Every structure is written in structure tokens, then in C-alpha cells.
PDB file of C-alpha atoms and ligand atoms in Angstrom:
ATOM      1  CA  MET A   1      33.451 -43.154  37.209  1.00  0.00           C
ATOM      2  CA  THR A   2      33.793 -45.497  34.300  1.00  0.00           C
ATOM      3  CA  ASP A   3      37.065 -46.665  32.832  1.00  0.00           C
ATOM      4  CA  GLY A   4      38.253 -44.587  29.894  1.00  0.00           C
ATOM      5  CA  GLY A   5      35.268 -42.247  29.820  1.00  0.00           C
ATOM      6  CA  LYS A   6      32.631 -41.874  27.150  1.00  0.00           C
ATOM      7  CA  VAL A   7      30.226 -39.250  25.937  1.00  0.00           C
ATOM      8  CA  TYR A   8      26.582 -40.149  25.437  1.00  0.00           C
ATOM      9  CA  LEU A   9      24.939 -37.695  23.029  1.00  0.00           C
ATOM     10  CA  ALA A  10      21.457 -38.220  24.390  1.00  0.00           C
ATOM     11  CA  GLY A  11      17.977 -36.906  23.675  1.00  0.00           C
ATOM     12  CA  ALA A  12      15.895 -35.774  26.621  1.00  0.00           C
ATOM     13  CA  GLY A  13      12.645 -35.803  24.641  1.00  0.00           C
ATOM     14  CA  PRO A  14      10.270 -32.895  24.434  1.00  0.00           C
ATOM     15  CA  GLY A  15       9.884 -32.193  28.143  1.00  0.00           C
ATOM     16  CA  ASP A  16       7.786 -34.857  29.850  1.00  0.00           C
ATOM     17  CA  PRO A  17      10.118 -37.140  31.908  1.00  0.00           C
ATOM     18  CA  ASP A  18       7.837 -40.058  30.942  1.00  0.00           C
ATOM     19  CA  LEU A  19       8.950 -39.532  27.375  1.00  0.00           C
ATOM     20  CA  LEU A  20      12.639 -40.105  28.159  1.00  0.00           C
ATOM     21  CA  THR A  21      13.921 -43.391  26.789  1.00  0.00           C
ATOM     22  CA  VAL A  22      14.743 -46.007  29.372  1.00  0.00           C
ATOM     23  CA  LYS A  23      18.323 -45.828  28.131  1.00  0.00           C
ATOM     24  CA  ALA A  24      18.598 -42.087  28.632  1.00  0.00           C
ATOM     25  CA  LEU A  25      17.124 -42.495  32.107  1.00  0.00           C
ATOM     26  CA  ARG A  26      19.562 -45.248  32.979  1.00  0.00           C
ATOM     27  CA  LEU A  27      22.556 -43.235  31.715  1.00  0.00           C
ATOM     28  CA  LEU A  28      21.412 -40.130  33.605  1.00  0.00           C
ATOM     29  CA  ALA A  29      21.077 -42.119  36.809  1.00  0.00           C
ATOM     30  CA  CYS A  30      24.732 -43.199  36.687  1.00  0.00           C
ATOM     31  CA  ALA A  31      26.320 -40.199  34.916  1.00  0.00           C
ATOM     32  CA  ASP A  32      29.360 -38.466  36.402  1.00  0.00           C
ATOM     33  CA  VAL A  33      28.804 -35.339  34.335  1.00  0.00           C
ATOM     34  CA  VAL A  34      25.644 -33.983  32.666  1.00  0.00           C
ATOM     35  CA  LEU A  35      26.091 -31.173  30.126  1.00  0.00           C
ATOM     36  CA  HIS A  36      22.615 -30.032  29.162  1.00  0.00           C
ATOM     37  CA  ASP A  37      20.831 -27.498  26.921  1.00  0.00           C
ATOM     38  CA  ASP A  38      18.351 -24.895  28.098  1.00  0.00           C
ATOM     39  CA  LEU A  39      15.460 -26.923  26.642  1.00  0.00           C
ATOM     40  CA  VAL A  40      15.946 -29.681  29.232  1.00  0.00           C
ATOM     41  CA  PRO A  41      13.543 -28.959  32.133  1.00  0.00           C
ATOM     42  CA  PRO A  42      14.541 -29.235  35.820  1.00  0.00           C
ATOM     43  CA  ARG A  43      12.197 -32.205  36.300  1.00  0.00           C
ATOM     44  CA  ILE A  44      14.331 -34.260  33.945  1.00  0.00           C
ATOM     45  CA  LEU A  45      17.604 -33.056  35.482  1.00  0.00           C
ATOM     46  CA  ALA A  46      16.205 -34.135  38.859  1.00  0.00           C
ATOM     47  CA  LEU A  47      16.468 -37.733  37.592  1.00  0.00           C
ATOM     48  CA  ALA A  48      20.242 -37.515  37.231  1.00  0.00           C
ATOM     49  CA  ASN A  49      22.678 -39.060  39.670  1.00  0.00           C
ATOM     50  CA  PRO A  50      22.648 -36.746  42.692  1.00  0.00           C
ATOM     51  CA  LEU A  51      26.412 -36.855  42.765  1.00  0.00           C
ATOM     52  CA  ALA A  52      26.776 -35.866  39.077  1.00  0.00           C
ATOM     53  CA  GLU A  53      28.173 -32.521  38.079  1.00  0.00           C
ATOM     54  CA  ILE A  54      25.333 -30.877  36.170  1.00  0.00           C
ATOM     55  CA  VAL A  55      26.173 -27.975  33.866  1.00  0.00           C
ATOM     56  CA  ASN A  56      23.850 -25.863  31.699  1.00  0.00           C
ATOM     57  CA  VAL A  57      25.757 -25.313  28.495  1.00  0.00           C
ATOM     58  CA  GLY A  58      22.698 -23.888  26.692  1.00  0.00           C
ATOM     59  CA  LYS A  59      22.836 -20.898  24.431  1.00  0.00           C
ATOM     60  CA  ARG A  60      19.189 -20.219  23.812  1.00  0.00           C
ATOM     61  CA  CYS A  61      18.007 -17.055  22.127  1.00  0.00           C
ATOM     62  CA  SER A  62      20.368 -14.168  22.313  1.00  0.00           C
ATOM     63  CA  ALA A  63      21.424 -14.808  25.899  1.00  0.00           C
ATOM     64  CA  LYS A  64      25.156 -15.262  26.066  1.00  0.00           C
ATOM     65  CA  GLY A  65      26.054 -18.882  26.665  1.00  0.00           C
ATOM     66  CA  PRO A  66      29.222 -20.840  26.124  1.00  0.00           C
ATOM     67  CA  ALA A  67      30.495 -21.058  22.512  1.00  0.00           C
ATOM     68  CA  GLN A  68      30.288 -24.451  20.787  1.00  0.00           C
ATOM     69  CA  SER A  69      34.073 -24.790  21.034  1.00  0.00           C
ATOM     70  CA  GLU A  70      33.834 -24.408  24.857  1.00  0.00           C
ATOM     71  CA  ILE A  71      31.140 -27.097  25.018  1.00  0.00           C
ATOM     72  CA  ASN A  72      33.293 -29.423  22.902  1.00  0.00           C
ATOM     73  CA  SER A  73      36.357 -28.823  25.121  1.00  0.00           C
ATOM     74  CA  ARG A  74      34.317 -29.453  28.242  1.00  0.00           C
ATOM     75  CA  MET A  75      32.930 -32.749  26.914  1.00  0.00           C
ATOM     76  CA  ILE A  76      36.402 -33.868  25.870  1.00  0.00           C
ATOM     77  CA  ALA A  77      38.073 -32.912  29.168  1.00  0.00           C
ATOM     78  CA  SER A  78      35.372 -34.602  31.233  1.00  0.00           C
ATOM     79  CA  ALA A  79      35.586 -37.817  29.218  1.00  0.00           C
ATOM     80  CA  ARG A  80      39.420 -37.765  29.291  1.00  0.00           C
ATOM     81  CA  ALA A  81      39.249 -37.649  33.072  1.00  0.00           C
ATOM     82  CA  GLY A  82      37.447 -41.031  32.863  1.00  0.00           C
ATOM     83  CA  ASN A  83      33.905 -39.785  33.373  1.00  0.00           C
ATOM     84  CA  SER A  84      30.656 -41.047  31.955  1.00  0.00           C
ATOM     85  CA  VAL A  85      29.410 -37.855  30.319  1.00  0.00           C
ATOM     86  CA  VAL A  86      25.790 -37.364  29.246  1.00  0.00           C
ATOM     87  CA  ARG A  87      25.488 -34.551  26.729  1.00  0.00           C
ATOM     88  CA  LEU A  88      21.778 -34.056  27.072  1.00  0.00           C
ATOM     89  CA  LYS A  89      19.813 -32.178  24.372  1.00  0.00           C
ATOM     90  CA  GLY A  90      16.096 -31.409  24.080  1.00  0.00           C
ATOM     91  CA  GLY A  91      14.139 -33.764  21.836  1.00  0.00           C
ATOM     92  CA  ASP A  92      16.398 -35.848  19.660  1.00  0.00           C
ATOM     93  CA  PRO A  93      20.092 -34.895  19.674  1.00  0.00           C
ATOM     94  CA  GLY A  94      20.327 -35.093  15.896  1.00  0.00           C
ATOM     95  CA  VAL A  95      17.510 -32.715  15.054  1.00  0.00           C
ATOM     96  CA  PHE A  96      18.815 -29.123  14.898  1.00  0.00           C
ATOM     97  CA  GLY A  97      21.161 -29.913  17.807  1.00  0.00           C
ATOM     98  CA  ARG A  98      24.691 -29.326  16.449  1.00  0.00           C
ATOM     99  CA  LEU A  99      25.194 -33.062  16.890  1.00  0.00           C
ATOM    100  CA  ALA A 100      27.462 -33.459  13.846  1.00  0.00           C
ATOM    101  CA  GLU A 101      29.833 -30.772  15.112  1.00  0.00           C
ATOM    102  CA  GLU A 102      30.097 -32.421  18.496  1.00  0.00           C
ATOM    103  CA  ILE A 103      30.765 -35.837  16.920  1.00  0.00           C
ATOM    104  CA  ASP A 104      33.554 -34.289  14.797  1.00  0.00           C
ATOM    105  CA  ALA A 105      35.123 -32.824  17.890  1.00  0.00           C
ATOM    106  CA  LEU A 106      34.897 -36.106  19.836  1.00  0.00           C
ATOM    107  CA  GLU A 107      36.255 -38.073  16.876  1.00  0.00           C
ATOM    108  CA  SER A 108      39.245 -35.709  16.491  1.00  0.00           C
ATOM    109  CA  ALA A 109      40.008 -36.049  20.196  1.00  0.00           C
ATOM    110  CA  GLY A 110      39.707 -39.864  20.085  1.00  0.00           C
ATOM    111  CA  ILE A 111      36.891 -39.947  22.645  1.00  0.00           C
ATOM    112  CA  ALA A 112      34.368 -42.822  22.673  1.00  0.00           C
ATOM    113  CA  TRP A 113      30.830 -41.635  21.933  1.00  0.00           C
ATOM    114  CA  GLU A 114      27.355 -42.985  21.351  1.00  0.00           C
ATOM    115  CA  ILE A 115      24.066 -41.450  20.217  1.00  0.00           C
ATOM    116  CA  VAL A 116      20.974 -42.091  22.327  1.00  0.00           C
ATOM    117  CA  PRO A 117      17.965 -40.957  20.273  1.00  0.00           C
ATOM    118  CA  GLY A 118      15.034 -39.090  21.829  1.00  0.00           C
ATOM    119  CA  ILE A 119      11.510 -38.087  20.856  1.00  0.00           C
ATOM    120  CA  THR A 120      11.778 -34.970  18.750  1.00  0.00           C
ATOM    121  CA  ALA A 121       9.465 -31.987  19.323  1.00  0.00           C
ATOM    122  CA  GLY A 122       7.693 -32.467  15.972  1.00  0.00           C
ATOM    123  CA  LEU A 123       6.503 -35.916  17.019  1.00  0.00           C
ATOM    124  CA  ALA A 124       5.390 -34.649  20.423  1.00  0.00           C
ATOM    125  CA  ALA A 125       3.509 -31.870  18.636  1.00  0.00           C
ATOM    126  CA  ALA A 126       1.742 -34.345  16.350  1.00  0.00           C
ATOM    127  CA  ALA A 127       0.699 -36.287  19.411  1.00  0.00           C
ATOM    128  CA  ALA A 128      -0.595 -33.104  21.114  1.00  0.00           C
ATOM    129  CA  LEU A 129      -2.587 -32.314  18.020  1.00  0.00           C
ATOM    130  CA  GLY A 130      -3.811 -35.908  17.728  1.00  0.00           C
ATOM    131  CA  THR A 131      -2.665 -36.568  14.202  1.00  0.00           C
ATOM    132  CA  SER A 132      -0.519 -38.790  12.028  1.00  0.00           C
ATOM    133  CA  LEU A 133       2.123 -36.870  10.139  1.00  0.00           C
ATOM    134  CA  THR A 134       2.189 -39.472   7.390  1.00  0.00           C
ATOM    135  CA  ASP A 135      -1.533 -40.099   6.794  1.00  0.00           C
ATOM    136  CA  ARG A 136      -1.070 -41.933   3.509  1.00  0.00           C
ATOM    137  CA  ARG A 137      -4.262 -40.454   2.118  1.00  0.00           C
ATOM    138  CA  LYS A 138      -2.863 -36.943   2.436  1.00  0.00           C
ATOM    139  CA  SER A 139       0.838 -36.869   2.929  1.00  0.00           C
ATOM    140  CA  ALA A 140       3.664 -38.476   0.999  1.00  0.00           C
ATOM    141  CA  ARG A 141       6.506 -36.907   3.032  1.00  0.00           C
ATOM    142  CA  VAL A 142       7.441 -35.152   6.230  1.00  0.00           C
ATOM    143  CA  VAL A 143       9.693 -32.137   5.824  1.00  0.00           C
ATOM    144  CA  ILE A 144      11.653 -31.073   8.911  1.00  0.00           C
ATOM    145  CA  ILE A 145      12.938 -27.556   8.613  1.00  0.00           C
ATOM    146  CA  THR A 146      13.885 -24.562  10.740  1.00  0.00           C
ATOM    147  CA  ASN A 147      12.947 -20.976  10.076  1.00  0.00           C
ATOM    148  CA  HIS A 148      16.097 -19.816  11.753  1.00  0.00           C
ATOM    149  CA  HIS A 149      19.764 -19.923  10.707  1.00  0.00           C
ATOM    150  CA  ALA A 150      22.379 -19.701  13.414  1.00  0.00           C
ATOM    151  CA  ALA A 151      24.902 -16.939  12.885  1.00  0.00           C
ATOM    152  CA  GLY A 152      27.855 -18.337  11.010  1.00  0.00           C
ATOM    153  CA  SER A 153      25.983 -21.325   9.690  1.00  0.00           C
ATOM    154  CA  GLU A 154      26.598 -22.174   6.099  1.00  0.00           C
ATOM    155  CA  ALA A 155      22.940 -22.898   5.353  1.00  0.00           C
ATOM    156  CA  PRO A 156      21.556 -20.724   2.549  1.00  0.00           C
ATOM    157  CA  THR A 157      19.574 -17.736   3.806  1.00  0.00           C
ATOM    158  CA  GLU A 158      17.447 -17.792   0.685  1.00  0.00           C
ATOM    159  CA  ARG A 159      15.358 -20.931   1.132  1.00  0.00           C
ATOM    160  CA  ASP A 160      13.803 -22.661  -1.794  1.00  0.00           C
ATOM    161  CA  TRP A 161      10.355 -22.789  -0.265  1.00  0.00           C
ATOM    162  CA  LYS A 162       8.812 -24.067  -3.537  1.00  0.00           C
ATOM    163  CA  ALA A 163      10.840 -27.279  -3.258  1.00  0.00           C
ATOM    164  CA  LEU A 164       9.891 -27.789   0.409  1.00  0.00           C
ATOM    165  CA  ALA A 165       6.342 -26.531   0.687  1.00  0.00           C
ATOM    166  CA  ARG A 166       4.424 -29.050  -1.412  1.00  0.00           C
ATOM    167  CA  GLU A 167       0.815 -29.924  -0.874  1.00  0.00           C
ATOM    168  CA  ASP A 168       1.691 -33.592  -0.437  1.00  0.00           C
ATOM    169  CA  ALA A 169       4.104 -32.833   2.419  1.00  0.00           C
ATOM    170  CA  THR A 170       3.591 -32.281   6.134  1.00  0.00           C
ATOM    171  CA  LEU A 171       5.885 -29.429   7.168  1.00  0.00           C
ATOM    172  CA  LEU A 172       7.393 -29.357  10.665  1.00  0.00           C
ATOM    173  CA  ILE A 173       8.903 -25.883  11.145  1.00  0.00           C
ATOM    174  CA  TYR A 174      11.216 -25.736  14.140  1.00  0.00           C
ATOM    175  CA  MET A 175      12.338 -22.380  15.574  1.00  0.00           C
ATOM    176  CA  PRO A 176       9.502 -20.603  13.772  1.00  0.00           C
ATOM    177  CA  GLY A 177      10.148 -17.249  15.484  1.00  0.00           C
ATOM    178  CA  HIS A 178       7.266 -14.904  16.136  1.00  0.00           C
ATOM    179  CA  ASP A 179       6.860 -13.437  12.658  1.00  0.00           C
ATOM    180  CA  PHE A 180       4.176 -15.776  11.433  1.00  0.00           C
ATOM    181  CA  GLY A 181       3.151 -13.130   8.867  1.00  0.00           C
ATOM    182  CA  THR A 182       6.365 -13.545   6.902  1.00  0.00           C
ATOM    183  CA  LEU A 183       6.269 -17.328   7.256  1.00  0.00           C
ATOM    184  CA  ARG A 184       2.680 -17.348   5.984  1.00  0.00           C
ATOM    185  CA  ALA A 185       3.612 -15.109   3.041  1.00  0.00           C
ATOM    186  CA  GLN A 186       6.566 -17.337   2.110  1.00  0.00           C
ATOM    187  CA  LEU A 187       4.462 -20.482   2.170  1.00  0.00           C
ATOM    188  CA  LEU A 188       1.654 -18.901   0.150  1.00  0.00           C
ATOM    189  CA  ALA A 189       4.175 -17.560  -2.330  1.00  0.00           C
ATOM    190  CA  ALA A 190       5.602 -21.073  -2.668  1.00  0.00           C
ATOM    191  CA  GLY A 191       2.180 -22.140  -3.876  1.00  0.00           C
ATOM    192  CA  LEU A 192       0.483 -23.640  -0.827  1.00  0.00           C
ATOM    193  CA  PRO A 193      -3.244 -22.866  -0.693  1.00  0.00           C
ATOM    194  CA  ALA A 194      -4.600 -20.563   1.999  1.00  0.00           C
ATOM    195  CA  GLU A 195      -6.966 -23.329   3.168  1.00  0.00           C
ATOM    196  CA  ILE A 196      -4.296 -25.827   4.052  1.00  0.00           C
ATOM    197  CA  PRO A 197      -4.467 -26.614   7.780  1.00  0.00           C
ATOM    198  CA  ALA A 198      -1.819 -25.200  10.112  1.00  0.00           C
ATOM    199  CA  ALA A 199      -1.148 -25.484  13.816  1.00  0.00           C
ATOM    200  CA  VAL A 200       1.236 -24.061  16.375  1.00  0.00           C
ATOM    201  CA  VAL A 201       2.101 -26.285  19.274  1.00  0.00           C
ATOM    202  CA  SER A 202       3.896 -24.614  22.115  1.00  0.00           C
ATOM    203  CA  ARG A 203       5.700 -26.419  24.942  1.00  0.00           C
ATOM    204  CA  ALA A 204       4.603 -29.826  23.637  1.00  0.00           C
ATOM    205  CA  ALA A 205       4.577 -32.546  26.312  1.00  0.00           C
ATOM    206  CA  SER A 206       4.863 -30.007  29.120  1.00  0.00           C
ATOM    207  CA  PRO A 207       2.194 -29.229  31.734  1.00  0.00           C
ATOM    208  CA  ASP A 208       1.515 -25.902  29.970  1.00  0.00           C
ATOM    209  CA  GLN A 209       1.348 -27.283  26.486  1.00  0.00           C
ATOM    210  CA  SER A 210      -0.841 -25.321  24.093  1.00  0.00           C
ATOM    211  CA  VAL A 211      -2.223 -26.109  20.631  1.00  0.00           C
ATOM    212  CA  GLU A 212      -3.467 -23.379  18.322  1.00  0.00           C
ATOM    213  CA  CYS A 213      -5.102 -24.271  15.032  1.00  0.00           C
ATOM    214  CA  ALA A 214      -5.960 -22.343  11.885  1.00  0.00           C
ATOM    215  CA  THR A 215      -5.475 -22.467   8.147  1.00  0.00           C
ATOM    216  CA  LEU A 216      -2.329 -21.184   6.518  1.00  0.00           C
ATOM    217  CA  GLY A 217      -4.208 -18.133   5.433  1.00  0.00           C
ATOM    218  CA  GLU A 218      -4.931 -17.314   9.075  1.00  0.00           C
ATOM    219  CA  LEU A 219      -1.532 -18.327  10.459  1.00  0.00           C
ATOM    220  CA  ASN A 220      -0.490 -14.791  11.325  1.00  0.00           C
ATOM    221  CA  ALA A 221      -3.632 -14.387  13.466  1.00  0.00           C
ATOM    222  CA  LEU A 222      -2.561 -17.078  15.857  1.00  0.00           C
ATOM    223  CA  ALA A 223      -1.796 -15.696  19.297  1.00  0.00           C
ATOM    224  CA  ARG A 224       1.791 -15.101  20.163  1.00  0.00           C
ATOM    225  CA  VAL A 225       2.717 -18.328  21.793  1.00  0.00           C
ATOM    226  CA  SER A 226       5.366 -18.961  24.349  1.00  0.00           C
ATOM    227  CA  ALA A 227       8.583 -20.645  23.297  1.00  0.00           C
ATOM    228  CA  PRO A 228       9.529 -23.281  22.474  1.00  0.00           C
ATOM    229  CA  SER A 229       6.966 -23.705  19.757  1.00  0.00           C
ATOM    230  CA  ILE A 230       6.689 -25.482  16.439  1.00  0.00           C
ATOM    231  CA  VAL A 231       4.562 -24.795  13.402  1.00  0.00           C
ATOM    232  CA  LEU A 232       2.958 -27.657  11.481  1.00  0.00           C
ATOM    233  CA  VAL A 233       1.386 -27.266   8.052  1.00  0.00           C
ATOM    234  CA  GLY A 234      -0.245 -29.876   5.807  1.00  0.00           C
ATOM    235  CA  TRP A 235      -3.351 -31.695   4.790  1.00  0.00           C
ATOM    236  CA  ALA A 236      -2.474 -34.532   7.122  1.00  0.00           C
ATOM    237  CA  LEU A 237      -3.572 -32.223   9.975  1.00  0.00           C
ATOM    238  CA  ASP A 238      -6.986 -31.664   8.478  1.00  0.00           C
ATOM    239  CA  ALA A 239      -9.135 -33.831  10.765  1.00  0.00           C
ATOM    240  CA  ALA A 240      -7.199 -32.847  13.901  1.00  0.00           C
ATOM    241  CA  VAL A 241      -7.400 -29.143  13.090  1.00  0.00           C
ATOM    242  CA  ARG A 242     -11.165 -29.389  12.363  1.00  0.00           C
ATOM    243  CA  ARG A 243     -11.676 -31.189  15.720  1.00  0.00           C
ATOM    244  CA  ALA A 244      -9.636 -28.532  17.552  1.00  0.00           C
ATOM    245  CA  LEU A 245     -11.457 -25.627  15.878  1.00  0.00           C
ATOM    246  CA  ALA A 246     -14.866 -27.235  16.645  1.00  0.00           C
ATOM    247  CA  SER A 247     -14.025 -27.653  20.305  1.00  0.00           C
ATOM    248  CA  GLN A 248     -12.671 -24.090  20.420  1.00  0.00           C
ATOM    249  CA  SER A 249     -15.942 -22.748  19.067  1.00  0.00           C
ATOM    250  CA  THR A 250     -17.951 -24.913  21.468  1.00  0.00           C
ATOM    251  CA  ALA A 251     -15.891 -23.474  24.303  1.00  0.00           C
ATOM    252  CA  LEU A 252     -16.462 -19.919  23.009  1.00  0.00           C
ATOM    253  CA  LEU A 253     -20.218 -20.513  22.763  1.00  0.00           C
ATOM    254  CA  ALA A 254     -20.304 -21.911  26.290  1.00  0.00           C
ATOM    255  CA  GLU A 255     -18.400 -18.829  27.490  1.00  0.00           C
ATOM    256  CA  ALA A 256     -20.829 -16.507  25.661  1.00  0.00           C
ATOM    257  CA  ASP A 257     -23.745 -18.387  27.231  1.00  0.00           C
ATOM    258  CA  LEU A 258     -22.223 -17.935  30.650  1.00  0.00           C
ATOM    259  CA  ILE A 259     -21.783 -14.178  30.098  1.00  0.00           C
ATOM    260  CA  LEU A 260     -25.365 -13.801  28.822  1.00  0.00           C
ATOM    261  CA  SER A 261     -26.893 -15.819  31.660  1.00  0.00           C
ATOM    262  CA  SER A 262     -24.946 -13.807  34.260  1.00  0.00           C
ATOM    263  CA  ARG A 263     -26.535 -10.585  32.997  1.00  0.00           C
TER     264      ARG A 263
HETATM  265  N1  SAH B 301      16.623 -31.300  19.198  1.00  0.00           N
HETATM  266  C1  SAH B 301      15.341 -30.708  19.417  1.00  0.00           C
HETATM  267  C2  SAH B 301      15.146 -29.432  18.577  1.00  0.00           C
HETATM  268  C3  SAH B 301      16.138 -28.335  18.941  1.00  0.00           C
HETATM  269  S1  SAH B 301      15.822 -26.856  18.035  1.00  0.00           S
HETATM  270  C4  SAH B 301      14.233 -31.693  19.057  1.00  0.00           C
HETATM  271  O1  SAH B 301      14.508 -32.732  18.520  1.00  0.00           O
HETATM  272  O2  SAH B 301      13.084 -31.441  19.453  1.00  0.00           O
HETATM  273  C5  SAH B 301      14.802 -26.016  19.164  1.00  0.00           C
HETATM  274  C6  SAH B 301      13.390 -25.930  18.630  1.00  0.00           C
HETATM  275  O3  SAH B 301      12.724 -27.157  18.809  1.00  0.00           O
HETATM  276  C7  SAH B 301      12.520 -24.881  19.304  1.00  0.00           C
HETATM  277  O4  SAH B 301      12.722 -23.605  18.811  1.00  0.00           O
HETATM  278  C8  SAH B 301      11.140 -25.436  18.951  1.00  0.00           C
HETATM  279  O5  SAH B 301      10.831 -25.073  17.630  1.00  0.00           O
HETATM  280  C9  SAH B 301      11.364 -26.898  18.978  1.00  0.00           C
HETATM  281  N2  SAH B 301      10.932 -27.474  20.294  1.00  0.00           N
HETATM  282  C10 SAH B 301      11.739 -28.078  21.215  1.00  0.00           C
HETATM  283  N3  SAH B 301      11.021 -28.543  22.217  1.00  0.00           N
HETATM  284  C11 SAH B 301       9.728 -28.215  21.989  1.00  0.00           C
HETATM  285  C12 SAH B 301       8.502 -28.427  22.672  1.00  0.00           C
HETATM  286  N4  SAH B 301       8.452 -29.062  23.806  1.00  0.00           N
HETATM  287  N5  SAH B 301       7.371 -27.940  22.096  1.00  0.00           N
HETATM  288  C13 SAH B 301       7.371 -27.331  20.910  1.00  0.00           C
HETATM  289  N6  SAH B 301       8.517 -27.112  20.207  1.00  0.00           N
HETATM  290  C14 SAH B 301       9.678 -27.550  20.728  1.00  0.00           C
END
């Protein structure tokens, strides 16, 4: 236990323990309490102090999990008891992670806190794809958005896609859902061309990572991927998407050859 107690709002990265920051690893190793989200895999939790109290406070999908107020109370009570508390979130804690609400609660309670950044899923997805998100020849901005609004959130339900989906932007769409048809239609209606490259990266930086590539026009044809997944759209992906499509067709040809030669 540390004197006074403190809450570390820490990012666990996208899934691979090697992508934890040294700081997050060090804090986990000497934490008294770890409050983690569903996105944090067991192989990262295994790195925590074996004596730590480890609690899943995740509320993924529709499964009933603790309310945000309960999570806040738990963080505050644990820190007040003098513990070093690691509030561990997937990726970076500040990207679609309710970080601001938790900071507000800690501030109101007078609890010491610190943010420990992590590698967000969009960056892990770009690495999986093998691309720069800010290729200066093709992209002037990176737009980080979600296709999902939590119940009760004040975010507008009618999104101004035209302002976001510009040809000079690389779009990172978190929580894309499974209805890629609607997403595709919204982006096309916003004025993006059907030929603009798109990719879906599922479980980035995990052993079962998958990368599916297409153009925006074909986005709805991409196989249903397993969660968590992220959709990327933009000309900055062009070379990477072409490489991926070329290797997919080589693999298909090899498979067809195999079938023919076994006849
Ligand atoms: N704070 C997290 C994001 C939380 S929102 C971060 O910075 O990454 C949850 C969404 O993040 C998921 O629905 C998915 O869109 C995305 N995500 C998280 N981990 C992912 C992973 N390993 N691969 C692909 N997408 C991921």
C-alpha cells in the first residue's frame, strides 16, 4: 500500500503485452487494486501484482456490468483506503474510454490521479495494415470517431458526416458495429468516392488479429469480423490495401491450384 492512495488511469494498449508502456507495467506490478475493462486480456492481467485485488468493471456490449457511478465509487473508496489503484482501460484511456467522467469524479472526491497513456487501437490497426495514417502525400488529417453512441450520451445522433468524411482525411472508426452497409452508405452520401481504400482490422495486436481490405464501395461485403474491430478509410491506406489485396488473390490462386491438382 502507498501512503494516501492514488488512481492511475492507465492504458493497457491494444492487447499485446509487449505493447504496454514500461510505466503501465511497473504500476501493474506494484498495484494494490486493478479495476479493468473487458478489453484487457488475461495475459496482461497476469502481469499484475499477484497480491492485487483484480476486478473486471467492464460493461461491454449489452451485458450488464457495473454502472459508471459504481466504478467511480469503487475507485474512490479504494484510493481513500490508501491503495495504489490502476484503472486499466484498453488502448489509450482517453480514447472513447469515459476518462473525463472518471477524472471529474476523482477531482470532486479530492483523490490524486494521473493519466498513463497507451497505444490506441487505431494505431495498432495501422501497424497491422502496414501503413502511415498521415502519409503527407495523401492525408492532411486523422479523424477519430465512433459509430456508436452510448445510451444517455449527449453526443448528437445525427452526425455531420460531410464535415468528417473528407478525401484528405484518414478516418478511424471505432465501435463500427456490424452494419457496414449503413456505414458505407453514410460515407458515400457524404461525398467519399467508392474507390477510396477501406480496411477492417479485428483484434489488432492479438494472436488472432485479422485484416480485411476493400474499397469503400465494397465495404459491406467484408466478412463479419469478430469484435473488437475498427474500420479505417482513406487514401493513405492505398498502398497497404493494394498489397493486402494482391497477397489475398495470390493465396486464392494457390488454393485454386491445389484444388485443381488434387483432382
Ligand atoms: N480506449 C480504446 C478504445 C475503447 S472503445 C483504445 O484506445 O483503443 C472500444 C473500441 O475500440 C472497440 O469497439 C474497437 O472499435 C476498438 N478496439 C479496441 N481494441 C481493439 C483491437 N485490439 N483491435 C481492433 N479494434 C479495437
